[in-house]
Coordinates of C-alpha atoms and ligand atoms in Angstrom, one line a residue:
M1 CA -1.4 31.8 -13.0
R2 CA -4.7 33.6 -12.4
K3 CA -5.7 30.2 -10.5
G4 CA -6.2 30.4 -6.5
L5 CA -5.3 34.0 -6.2
T6 CA -3.4 35.3 -2.6
S7 CA -6.4 37.2 -1.3
Y8 CA -5.5 40.7 -0.8
G9 CA -9.1 42.0 -1.3
D10 CA -7.6 43.5 -5.3
E11 CA -7.8 40.7 -7.6
G12 CA -5.7 42.9 -10.1
F13 CA -2.8 43.7 -7.8
S14 CA -2.4 40.1 -6.5
L15 CA -1.7 38.8 -9.5
F16 CA 1.0 41.6 -10.3
L17 CA 2.2 41.0 -6.7
R18 CA 2.6 36.4 -8.0
K19 CA 4.1 37.8 -11.2
A20 CA 5.8 40.2 -9.2
F21 CA 7.4 37.7 -6.8
I22 CA 7.9 34.4 -9.6
K23 CA 9.9 36.6 -11.9
A24 CA 12.3 36.3 -9.0
M25 CA 12.4 32.7 -10.0
G26 CA 13.2 33.7 -13.7
Y27 CA 10.9 33.3 -15.7
S28 CA 9.3 35.3 -18.6
G29 CA 6.5 36.1 -19.9
D30 CA 6.4 33.6 -21.8
A31 CA 6.5 31.5 -19.8
L32 CA 4.4 32.4 -17.4
D33 CA 1.6 32.6 -19.8
R34 CA 1.5 28.8 -20.3
P35 CA -0.5 26.2 -18.7
I36 CA 1.7 25.4 -15.2
I37 CA 2.1 21.8 -14.5
G38 CA 3.2 21.2 -10.9
I39 CA 5.5 18.2 -10.2
A40 CA 5.3 17.1 -6.6
N41 CA 8.6 16.4 -5.9
T42 CA 9.3 13.5 -2.9
Y43 CA 12.7 13.9 -3.4
S44 CA 14.4 13.7 0.9
G45 CA 17.6 12.5 2.1
F46 CA 15.6 10.3 4.2
N47 CA 13.9 9.0 1.3
P48 CA 16.5 6.3 -0.1
C49 CA 13.5 4.3 -2.2
H50 CA 13.1 7.8 -3.7
R51 CA 16.9 9.0 -4.3
T52 CA 16.3 9.4 -8.1
A53 CA 13.1 11.1 -7.7
P54 CA 15.1 14.4 -8.7
E55 CA 16.3 13.2 -12.2
V56 CA 12.8 11.5 -12.7
A57 CA 11.8 15.4 -12.1
E58 CA 14.0 16.5 -14.8
A59 CA 12.5 14.2 -17.5
I60 CA 9.0 14.8 -16.4
R61 CA 10.0 18.4 -16.6
R62 CA 11.8 18.1 -20.7
G63 CA 8.0 16.7 -21.2
V64 CA 6.1 20.0 -20.4
T65 CA 8.8 21.9 -21.4
M66 CA 8.2 20.3 -24.7
A67 CA 4.1 19.9 -24.9
G68 CA 4.4 23.8 -24.4
G69 CA 4.2 24.0 -20.5
L70 CA 5.9 25.3 -18.0
A71 CA 6.7 22.9 -15.5
I72 CA 7.3 24.2 -11.9
D73 CA 7.8 21.8 -9.4
F74 CA 7.5 21.6 -5.5
P75 CA 8.0 19.8 -2.1
T76 CA 5.4 17.2 -0.2
I77 CA 6.3 15.3 2.6
S78 CA 8.0 12.6 1.6
L79 CA 7.6 8.6 3.9
H80 CA 10.2 5.9 3.9
E81 CA 9.5 3.0 5.6
S82 CA 12.2 2.6 7.6
F83 CA 12.5 6.3 8.6
A84 CA 8.6 7.1 9.4
W85 CA 8.4 6.3 13.8
P86 CA 6.4 5.3 15.2
T87 CA 5.0 3.5 11.8
S88 CA 4.9 5.5 7.9
M89 CA 1.3 4.6 7.7
F90 CA 0.9 6.8 10.8
Y91 CA 1.7 9.5 8.5
R92 CA -0.2 8.5 5.3
N93 CA -2.9 10.8 6.0
L94 CA -0.9 14.1 7.1
M95 CA 1.2 13.7 3.3
A96 CA -2.2 12.6 1.2
M97 CA -3.5 16.5 2.9
D98 CA -0.1 18.3 2.6
T99 CA -0.3 17.2 -1.0
E100 CA -3.8 18.1 -1.5
E101 CA -3.7 21.3 0.3
M102 CA -0.4 22.4 -1.9
L103 CA -2.8 21.5 -4.9
R104 CA -5.3 24.1 -3.8
A105 CA -2.7 26.4 -2.6
L106 CA -0.8 26.5 -5.9
P107 CA -1.6 27.5 -10.0
V108 CA -1.0 24.5 -11.0
D109 CA -3.1 23.6 -14.6
A110 CA -2.1 19.9 -13.9
V111 CA 0.5 17.7 -11.8
V112 CA 2.5 15.0 -12.1
M113 CA 3.3 13.6 -8.9
I114 CA 6.2 11.3 -8.1
G115 CA 5.5 8.4 -5.8
G116 CA 7.9 5.3 -5.6
C117 CA 7.8 3.9 -1.2
D118 CA 4.8 2.7 0.1
K119 CA 2.8 4.6 1.5
T120 CA 3.9 7.5 -0.9
V121 CA 0.9 6.5 -4.0
P122 CA -1.9 6.3 -1.9
A123 CA -1.0 10.1 0.1
Q124 CA -0.8 11.1 -4.3
L125 CA -4.4 9.5 -4.3
M126 CA -5.6 10.9 -1.9
A127 CA -4.7 14.0 -2.4
A128 CA -5.6 13.9 -6.8
A129 CA -9.2 12.0 -5.6
S130 CA -10.0 15.3 -3.0
S131 CA -8.4 18.4 -4.7
N132 CA -9.5 16.9 -8.4
V133 CA -6.6 18.9 -10.5
P134 CA -5.8 16.9 -12.9
T135 CA -2.8 14.4 -12.2
L136 CA -1.0 11.7 -13.6
I137 CA 0.7 9.8 -11.3
T138 CA 4.4 8.4 -11.6
V139 CA 6.7 6.7 -9.6
T140 CA 10.6 6.2 -8.6
G141 CA 10.5 2.0 -9.6
P142 CA 11.5 -0.6 -8.5
M143 CA 15.9 -1.7 -7.3
M144 CA 17.7 -4.1 -9.3
T145 CA 17.8 -7.1 -7.3
G146 CA 20.8 -7.9 -5.1
D147 CA 22.9 -10.9 -4.5
Y148 CA 24.8 -12.8 -2.3
K149 CA 27.3 -15.9 -3.0
G150 CA 25.2 -16.5 -6.2
E151 CA 22.3 -16.4 -4.9
R152 CA 19.9 -13.6 -5.7
L153 CA 17.7 -11.3 -2.9
G154 CA 15.4 -9.0 -2.7
A155 CA 13.9 -6.5 -0.9
C156 CA 12.6 -7.3 1.9
T157 CA 10.9 -10.6 1.4
D158 CA 14.9 -11.9 1.9
C159 CA 15.5 -9.8 4.1
R160 CA 12.7 -11.1 6.7
R161 CA 13.8 -15.1 5.0
L162 CA 17.8 -15.0 6.0
W163 CA 17.0 -12.3 9.6
G164 CA 14.3 -15.7 10.5
L165 CA 17.5 -18.3 9.3
H166 CA 19.3 -15.4 11.7
R167 CA 17.1 -15.8 14.9
A168 CA 17.2 -19.8 14.3
G169 CA 20.9 -19.4 14.3
E170 CA 21.6 -20.6 11.1
I171 CA 23.6 -17.3 10.0
G172 CA 25.6 -15.2 12.5
E173 CA 26.3 -11.8 13.6
A174 CA 28.9 -11.0 11.0
E175 CA 27.4 -12.6 8.2
I176 CA 23.7 -11.1 8.4
D177 CA 25.7 -7.7 8.7
E178 CA 27.1 -8.8 5.3
I179 CA 23.8 -9.6 3.8
G180 CA 22.2 -6.1 5.1
G181 CA 24.7 -4.9 2.3
R182 CA 23.7 -6.7 -0.8
L183 CA 20.2 -6.6 0.3
M184 CA 19.2 -3.5 -1.5
P185 CA 22.0 -2.6 -4.4
T186 CA 20.4 0.6 -5.9
A187 CA 18.0 3.5 -5.8
G188 CA 14.2 2.5 -6.0
T189 CA 11.5 1.0 -3.8
C190 CA 11.3 -2.5 -2.9
M191 CA 11.7 -5.1 -6.4
V192 CA 9.1 -8.1 -4.3
M193 CA 5.4 -7.8 -4.9
G194 CA 5.2 -5.7 -1.9
T195 CA 2.9 -2.3 -1.6
A196 CA 5.4 -0.3 -3.5
S197 CA 5.2 -2.9 -6.8
T198 CA 1.6 -3.5 -5.6
M199 CA 0.5 0.0 -5.8
A200 CA 2.3 0.8 -8.7
L201 CA 0.5 -1.8 -10.8
M202 CA -2.6 -0.9 -9.4
T203 CA -2.0 2.7 -9.5
E204 CA -1.9 1.9 -14.0
A205 CA -5.4 -0.1 -14.4
L206 CA -6.5 2.3 -12.0
G207 CA -5.2 4.9 -15.2
M208 CA -3.8 7.2 -13.6
M209 CA -0.6 6.3 -14.7
L210 CA 0.7 6.3 -18.6
P211 CA -0.2 2.6 -19.4
G212 CA 4.3 0.5 -18.9
G213 CA 5.3 3.0 -16.0
A214 CA 4.4 0.3 -13.1
A215 CA 7.7 -2.2 -13.3
I216 CA 10.2 0.1 -15.3
P217 CA 13.4 -0.4 -13.1
A218 CA 14.2 2.9 -11.3
V219 CA 17.9 2.6 -12.8
H220 CA 16.5 1.6 -16.3
A221 CA 16.6 4.5 -19.0
D222 CA 12.9 3.8 -19.4
R223 CA 12.1 5.4 -16.6
L224 CA 13.2 8.7 -17.9
R225 CA 11.8 8.4 -20.9
H226 CA 8.0 7.2 -18.8
A227 CA 8.7 10.3 -16.8
E228 CA 9.1 12.5 -20.3
A229 CA 6.0 11.2 -21.5
S230 CA 4.4 12.1 -18.3
G231 CA 4.8 15.2 -18.4
A232 CA 3.9 15.7 -22.1
R233 CA 0.5 14.3 -21.2
A234 CA -0.4 16.4 -18.4
V235 CA 0.1 19.1 -20.2
E236 CA -2.7 17.6 -22.5
M237 CA -5.0 16.5 -19.5
A238 CA -4.4 20.0 -18.1
A239 CA -6.0 21.8 -21.7
E240 CA -9.0 18.3 -21.1
G241 CA -10.0 19.6 -18.1
L242 CA -9.1 15.8 -17.4
T243 CA -9.9 15.1 -13.6
P244 CA -9.4 12.8 -11.4
D245 CA -12.8 12.4 -10.7
K246 CA -13.2 11.1 -14.3
I247 CA -10.8 8.2 -14.4
M248 CA -10.9 6.9 -10.9
T249 CA -14.7 5.7 -11.3
P250 CA -16.2 2.5 -9.6
Q251 CA -15.3 0.6 -13.1
A252 CA -11.1 1.7 -12.8
F253 CA -11.3 0.8 -9.1
A254 CA -13.1 -2.6 -10.1
N255 CA -10.3 -3.5 -12.5
A256 CA -7.3 -2.0 -10.3
L257 CA -9.1 -4.4 -6.7
R258 CA -8.8 -7.1 -10.0
I259 CA -4.9 -6.8 -10.6
L260 CA -4.6 -6.7 -6.6
L261 CA -6.1 -9.8 -6.7
A262 CA -4.0 -10.9 -9.8
I263 CA -0.8 -10.2 -9.2
G264 CA -0.8 -11.6 -5.1
G265 CA -0.3 -8.5 -4.2
S266 CA -0.1 -6.9 -0.3
T267 CA -2.8 -6.8 1.6
N268 CA -2.1 -3.4 2.4
G269 CA -3.1 -2.5 -1.2
L270 CA -6.9 -2.8 0.1
I271 CA -6.8 -0.7 2.8
H272 CA -5.2 2.2 0.3
M273 CA -7.5 2.2 -2.4
T274 CA -10.1 1.5 0.0
A275 CA -9.0 5.2 1.5
V276 CA -8.6 6.2 -1.8
A277 CA -11.9 5.0 -3.4
G278 CA -13.7 6.6 -0.3
R279 CA -11.8 9.8 -0.8
L280 CA -14.6 9.9 -4.1
G281 CA -18.4 8.9 -2.1
I282 CA -16.8 5.3 -3.4
E283 CA -17.2 2.3 -0.8
V284 CA -15.0 -0.7 -1.1
D285 CA -17.5 -3.7 -0.8
L286 CA -15.4 -6.3 1.3
D287 CA -18.1 -9.4 0.2
A288 CA -17.7 -8.4 -3.5
F289 CA -14.0 -8.4 -3.6
D290 CA -13.9 -11.5 -1.7
E291 CA -15.8 -12.3 -4.8
M292 CA -14.0 -11.5 -7.5
G293 CA -10.9 -13.9 -5.8
R294 CA -12.9 -16.5 -6.0
E295 CA -12.7 -16.2 -9.9
T296 CA -9.3 -14.1 -9.7
P297 CA -6.3 -16.6 -9.7
V298 CA -3.0 -15.3 -8.9
L299 CA -1.1 -15.2 -12.3
V300 CA 2.1 -13.5 -11.6
D301 CA 5.1 -15.7 -10.2
L302 CA 7.6 -12.8 -7.9
K303 CA 7.8 -13.0 -4.4
P304 CA 6.5 -13.6 -1.3
S305 CA 3.5 -15.2 -3.4
G306 CA 6.0 -16.9 -6.7
A307 CA 9.7 -16.5 -7.0
G308 CA 10.6 -13.5 -9.8
Y309 CA 10.9 -9.5 -9.0
M310 CA 9.4 -6.7 -10.3
E311 CA 12.3 -6.6 -12.8
D312 CA 11.3 -10.4 -14.1
L313 CA 8.3 -8.6 -14.4
Q314 CA 9.1 -5.1 -16.9
K315 CA 10.6 -7.4 -18.8
A316 CA 7.4 -10.0 -19.1
G317 CA 5.7 -6.6 -20.6
G318 CA 4.7 -5.7 -17.0
L319 CA 1.3 -4.7 -16.2
T320 CA -0.3 -5.1 -20.1
T321 CA 0.8 -8.7 -19.8
I322 CA -1.2 -9.5 -16.8
L323 CA -4.0 -7.1 -18.4
R324 CA -4.1 -9.9 -21.3
E325 CA -4.7 -12.4 -19.5
I326 CA -7.3 -11.2 -17.4
R327 CA -9.0 -8.8 -20.1
D328 CA -12.1 -10.6 -20.1
L329 CA -12.5 -9.8 -17.0
L330 CA -12.0 -6.4 -16.7
H331 CA -14.0 -3.4 -17.2
L332 CA -12.4 -2.0 -20.6
D333 CA -14.8 1.0 -21.0
A334 CA -13.0 2.2 -18.3
P335 CA -11.3 5.8 -19.2
T336 CA -7.7 6.7 -18.1
C337 CA -5.0 9.2 -18.2
T338 CA -4.5 8.4 -22.1
G339 CA -7.8 10.4 -22.8
H340 CA -8.1 6.4 -23.9
T341 CA -9.9 3.3 -22.0
L342 CA -8.0 0.4 -20.4
G343 CA -9.7 -1.7 -23.8
Q344 CA -8.0 0.7 -26.5
N345 CA -4.7 1.2 -23.9
I346 CA -4.2 -2.9 -24.0
D347 CA -4.8 -2.8 -27.9
K348 CA -2.1 -0.4 -28.2
A349 CA 0.6 -1.5 -26.5
P350 CA 3.1 -3.9 -27.9
A351 CA 2.2 -7.5 -28.8
D352 CA 3.5 -10.3 -26.2
W353 CA 5.9 -12.4 -26.6
D354 CA 6.4 -15.5 -24.8
Q355 CA 7.5 -15.5 -20.6
K356 CA 7.2 -17.3 -17.8
V357 CA 6.5 -14.1 -15.3
V358 CA 3.3 -13.7 -15.8
R359 CA 1.4 -17.4 -15.8
K360 CA -1.7 -18.7 -17.9
R361 CA -4.7 -19.0 -16.8
D362 CA -5.1 -22.9 -16.4
N363 CA -1.3 -22.6 -14.9
P364 CA -2.2 -20.2 -11.8
V365 CA 0.8 -19.4 -9.7
Y366 CA -2.7 -19.7 -6.7
K367 CA -5.9 -21.1 -7.5
E368 CA -7.7 -18.3 -6.4
G369 CA -7.4 -14.4 -5.9
G370 CA -4.5 -13.3 -3.2
I371 CA -6.9 -12.1 -0.6
A372 CA -9.7 -13.6 1.4
V373 CA -11.6 -11.3 3.4
L374 CA -12.6 -13.2 6.7
R375 CA -16.3 -12.9 8.5
G376 CA -16.5 -14.5 12.1
N377 CA -17.1 -13.8 15.7
L378 CA -13.3 -11.5 15.9
C379 CA -14.3 -9.3 13.9
P380 CA -18.3 -9.0 14.6
G381 CA -18.9 -5.7 12.1
G382 CA -16.4 -5.8 10.6
S383 CA -13.2 -7.7 9.0
A384 CA -10.2 -9.5 8.9
I385 CA -8.5 -10.3 5.7
I386 CA -5.1 -13.4 4.7
K387 CA -3.4 -13.1 2.4
Q388 CA -3.1 -16.8 1.5
S389 CA -1.5 -16.8 -1.9
G390 CA 1.6 -16.3 1.1
A391 CA 0.5 -18.4 3.2
D392 CA 1.0 -22.2 4.2
E393 CA -1.6 -23.9 2.7
A394 CA -1.8 -26.8 5.9
L395 CA -2.5 -24.8 8.1
M396 CA -5.5 -22.7 6.1
K397 CA -7.8 -24.5 8.0
H398 CA -7.0 -24.5 11.9
T399 CA -7.9 -25.1 15.1
G400 CA -5.1 -24.2 17.4
R401 CA -4.8 -22.2 21.1
A402 CA -4.0 -18.8 21.3
V403 CA -1.0 -17.2 22.7
V404 CA -1.7 -14.1 23.2
F405 CA 0.0 -11.0 23.1
D406 CA -1.1 -7.7 24.7
S407 CA 1.0 -4.7 22.8
L408 CA 4.1 -4.6 20.5
E409 CA 6.2 -4.1 24.0
D410 CA 4.6 -7.2 25.4
M411 CA 5.7 -8.9 22.3
A412 CA 9.0 -8.0 22.3
N413 CA 10.1 -8.3 25.2
R414 CA 8.0 -12.4 25.3
I415 CA 8.5 -14.2 22.2
D416 CA 12.0 -15.2 22.7
D417 CA 11.4 -15.7 26.2
P418 CA 12.9 -20.1 26.7
D419 CA 10.0 -20.1 29.1
L420 CA 7.3 -19.0 26.3
D421 CA 4.5 -21.7 26.6
V422 CA 4.2 -21.7 22.7
R423 CA 3.6 -25.0 20.7
P424 CA 3.5 -25.1 16.6
D425 CA 0.4 -25.2 16.8
D426 CA -0.8 -23.2 18.7
V427 CA -2.0 -19.3 17.7
L428 CA -0.5 -16.3 18.0
V429 CA -2.7 -13.0 19.0
L430 CA -1.0 -9.6 19.2
R431 CA -3.6 -6.9 20.0
N432 CA -3.4 -3.4 20.5
A433 CA -0.9 -2.6 17.5
G434 CA -4.0 -1.3 15.5
P435 CA -4.8 2.5 13.7
K436 CA -5.8 3.8 17.5
G437 CA -3.7 1.2 19.4
A438 CA -0.6 1.3 18.0
P439 CA -0.8 3.9 17.0
G440 CA -0.9 4.3 13.3
M441 CA -1.4 0.2 12.7
P442 CA 2.2 -0.2 12.0
E443 CA 3.4 -4.1 10.0
S444 CA 3.8 -5.9 13.3
G445 CA 1.4 -8.5 11.7
Y446 CA 4.3 -10.6 11.0
I447 CA 5.0 -12.1 14.6
P448 CA 8.3 -13.3 14.4
I449 CA 7.9 -17.9 14.8
P450 CA 9.1 -17.6 18.5
K451 CA 13.1 -18.5 18.7
K452 CA 12.4 -21.5 20.1
L453 CA 9.9 -22.5 17.6
A454 CA 12.4 -21.5 15.2
Q455 CA 15.1 -23.1 16.4
Q456 CA 12.7 -26.5 16.7
G457 CA 12.9 -25.6 12.2
V458 CA 9.6 -24.5 12.2
R459 CA 8.4 -21.5 9.9
D460 CA 4.8 -20.7 9.4
L461 CA 2.5 -20.8 12.0
V462 CA -0.5 -19.4 12.5
R463 CA -0.8 -15.7 13.7
I464 CA -3.7 -13.1 14.5
S465 CA -3.7 -9.4 14.2
D466 CA -4.9 -6.0 14.6
A467 CA -1.7 -5.0 12.8
R468 CA -0.9 -5.0 9.4
M469 CA 1.7 -6.4 7.8
S470 CA 4.8 -5.7 4.7
G471 CA 3.1 -6.8 1.7
T472 CA 7.1 -8.3 1.0
A473 CA 6.1 -10.4 4.4
F474 CA 4.8 -14.1 3.6
G475 CA 3.1 -16.6 6.3
S476 CA -0.7 -17.3 7.5
V477 CA -1.5 -14.2 8.9
A478 CA -4.8 -13.1 9.6
L479 CA -4.3 -9.4 9.5
H480 CA -6.5 -5.9 10.0
V481 CA -9.0 -7.6 12.6
C482 CA -11.6 -4.9 13.1
P483 CA -12.7 -3.2 15.3
E484 CA -9.6 -3.8 17.2
A485 CA -8.7 -4.5 20.1
A486 CA -7.9 -0.8 21.3
I487 CA -11.5 0.4 21.1
G488 CA -13.1 -2.9 22.3
G489 CA -13.3 -5.1 19.5
P490 CA -13.5 -8.8 20.9
L491 CA -9.6 -9.3 20.2
A492 CA -9.2 -7.6 23.2
L493 CA -11.1 -10.2 25.4
V494 CA -8.9 -13.4 24.4
R495 CA -7.0 -14.9 26.7
D496 CA -4.0 -17.8 27.0
G497 CA -5.8 -20.6 26.2
D498 CA -8.5 -20.6 24.4
S499 CA -9.2 -21.7 21.2
I500 CA -9.2 -20.7 17.8
T501 CA -10.5 -21.8 14.4
L502 CA -9.2 -20.0 11.3
D503 CA -10.9 -21.6 8.4
V504 CA -10.0 -19.8 4.9
P505 CA -12.6 -21.9 3.0
N506 CA -15.1 -20.8 4.5
R507 CA -14.1 -17.2 5.3
R508 CA -14.0 -18.0 8.8
L509 CA -12.5 -16.5 11.6
N510 CA -13.4 -17.1 15.3
L511 CA -12.6 -17.1 18.8
D512 CA -13.7 -21.0 19.7
V513 CA -15.7 -19.3 23.1
S514 CA -19.3 -18.7 24.9
E515 CA -21.1 -15.2 24.2
E516 CA -21.9 -15.5 28.1
E517 CA -18.7 -15.9 28.5
L518 CA -17.2 -12.9 26.4
E519 CA -19.7 -10.8 27.6
K520 CA -18.2 -11.6 30.9
R521 CA -15.0 -10.8 30.0
R522 CA -16.4 -7.3 27.6
A523 CA -17.6 -6.4 31.5
A524 CA -14.0 -6.7 33.2
W525 CA -12.8 -4.9 30.1
T526 CA -10.7 -2.0 30.5
P527 CA -10.0 0.3 27.2
P528 CA -6.1 1.2 27.1
T529 CA -4.7 4.6 27.6
L530 CA -4.5 6.2 23.9
D531 CA -4.0 10.4 25.1
W532 CA -0.7 10.1 24.5
A533 CA -1.9 12.1 21.6
E534 CA -2.6 15.7 22.9
R535 CA -1.0 18.1 20.3
G536 CA -0.7 18.2 16.6
Y537 CA -0.7 15.7 14.0
P538 CA -1.3 12.7 16.7
R539 CA -4.4 14.3 18.2
L540 CA -5.7 14.3 14.9
H541 CA -4.9 11.3 14.3
M542 CA -6.4 9.8 17.5
Q543 CA -9.3 12.0 17.4
H544 CA -10.3 10.6 13.5
V545 CA -8.9 7.7 12.4
Q546 CA -10.9 5.0 11.2
Q547 CA -10.7 1.4 11.3
A548 CA -8.8 -0.7 8.7
D549 CA -12.0 -1.4 6.9
E550 CA -13.0 1.9 5.5
G551 CA -8.9 2.5 4.5
C552 CA -7.7 4.2 8.0
D553 CA -7.6 7.5 6.3
L554 CA -9.4 10.4 9.0
D555 CA -13.7 10.3 9.3
F556 CA -13.8 14.0 8.0
L557 CA -12.0 13.4 4.8
T558 CA -13.6 10.9 3.1
K559 CA -16.7 11.4 1.2
R560 CA -19.8 10.6 2.7
P561 CA -22.7 9.4 2.5
F562 CA -21.2 7.8 -0.5
T563 CA -23.1 7.1 -4.2
A564 CA -21.4 4.1 -5.6
K565 CA -19.9 0.4 -4.4
T566 CA -16.1 -1.2 -5.8
P567 CA -16.0 -3.6 -7.3
I568 CA -19.0 -4.1 -9.6
Ligands
FES1 FE1 10.0 2.3 0.4 FE2 9.9 -0.6 0.8 S1 11.1 0.7 1.5 S2 9.3 0.3 -1.1

């Protein structure tokens, strides 16, 4: 109760007043003398992924009490993908700031955060890194799968696949409406290997979540037992002074990034971990990450790269089974929230059993890591990435004619135009959809297949964008092109009919136009107007958001100069 006293110029009075006020909550003196464990409660009526947050909070509270602490929950911003205009990414940094400042303002000795939906866990890790209050992350956990006419369905890979069939005219209005009611049958997060699942697994690998917590379905009783254990452990962490900087080391980030590759995880995982590491002065080395990818196969057979769902991964032993399979590639001596190293945690976990979800190294889902880093004259001084494990192998070396969409609005207006000049071997380009351009870098990089091509049976073609893509999506899409078009990146200079070459084996993304011609175009280029954000948080975002390869954090929140690199 003494931590961070409100300033009245008299410390004794400040403490007296604080205790007097909190007694109105009904606490006894004995309760208030115990370690205070905050619960960052992200329940929101607009966040179905967090529907179970109240019962998770209750289980955390039980664990804290059993261990001799006092649990006090507090609300923070809660972000859901479908309820955050213009896009949830726009608010990730705001949620991180909110959570960080509450941790600074409140007298908590440790905190358990309830994350889940895509942007919540990254925001919480960023807050933990910057506040350095002992922190455990829990998640609400993935949904169970749905079904339709005997077919197993999962959000949101199947949402996109079935919507694609609807666009192609193969599924009618009434049927797609009925399917919409069957895709999300329970509370919880998207149950494919989307961003929520990716971030939960990376957080456990990072050491910031108790072992076994990433994949437990939201509605399973084990979810509550994990929350209870987290509450109890947080009391111990407060006593031990086990702060996030002692856990989130370059080695720990390397472990998390290795898991991102081995699970065929969401491309968003890379942006988010870059932002979290940046909060601690650790730079993510994209070339080293790409090298790591060449020796790390995708082992987890989950959609969108594979076939299964998160409940299948849980039945296969969850993250521990994956860690065991790539044990020799991990930093086993990395400290974790348990007080033991990652290697010790693996040794303590139940022995594994025969299962088919986590493949053996000699029988991978994809021979390399899920994500490749691209360089070339479309991203000079920066990069682009592609989720190669979710792409069409035949398109991984491809040269085609550019069909350019200047903005999200332009794309929406023309993509289904029967007169659109587009062929199956073209390269679709969407620009001005980056961190500043859109703004907030929405998940619109998954450019829909133009209707006229979809109706011809085309299911994939090369697409390039400075936007992001949902982790649940799939396709041959080069994303996160930076510098983005809105600040003058070469993507702004592409014209319809230009030749573009994507060469994933050689990690190249090139606009096949001479430097001389590009210079001419650059001289004639007019930057888009970016001053729509005159006030408040939008203004802060527009003035300070960084590019994708820097994690899209606000520049003044990244700890510079960097003092370490990861992966190592
Ligand atoms: Fe929340 Fe997918 S919308 S995890």
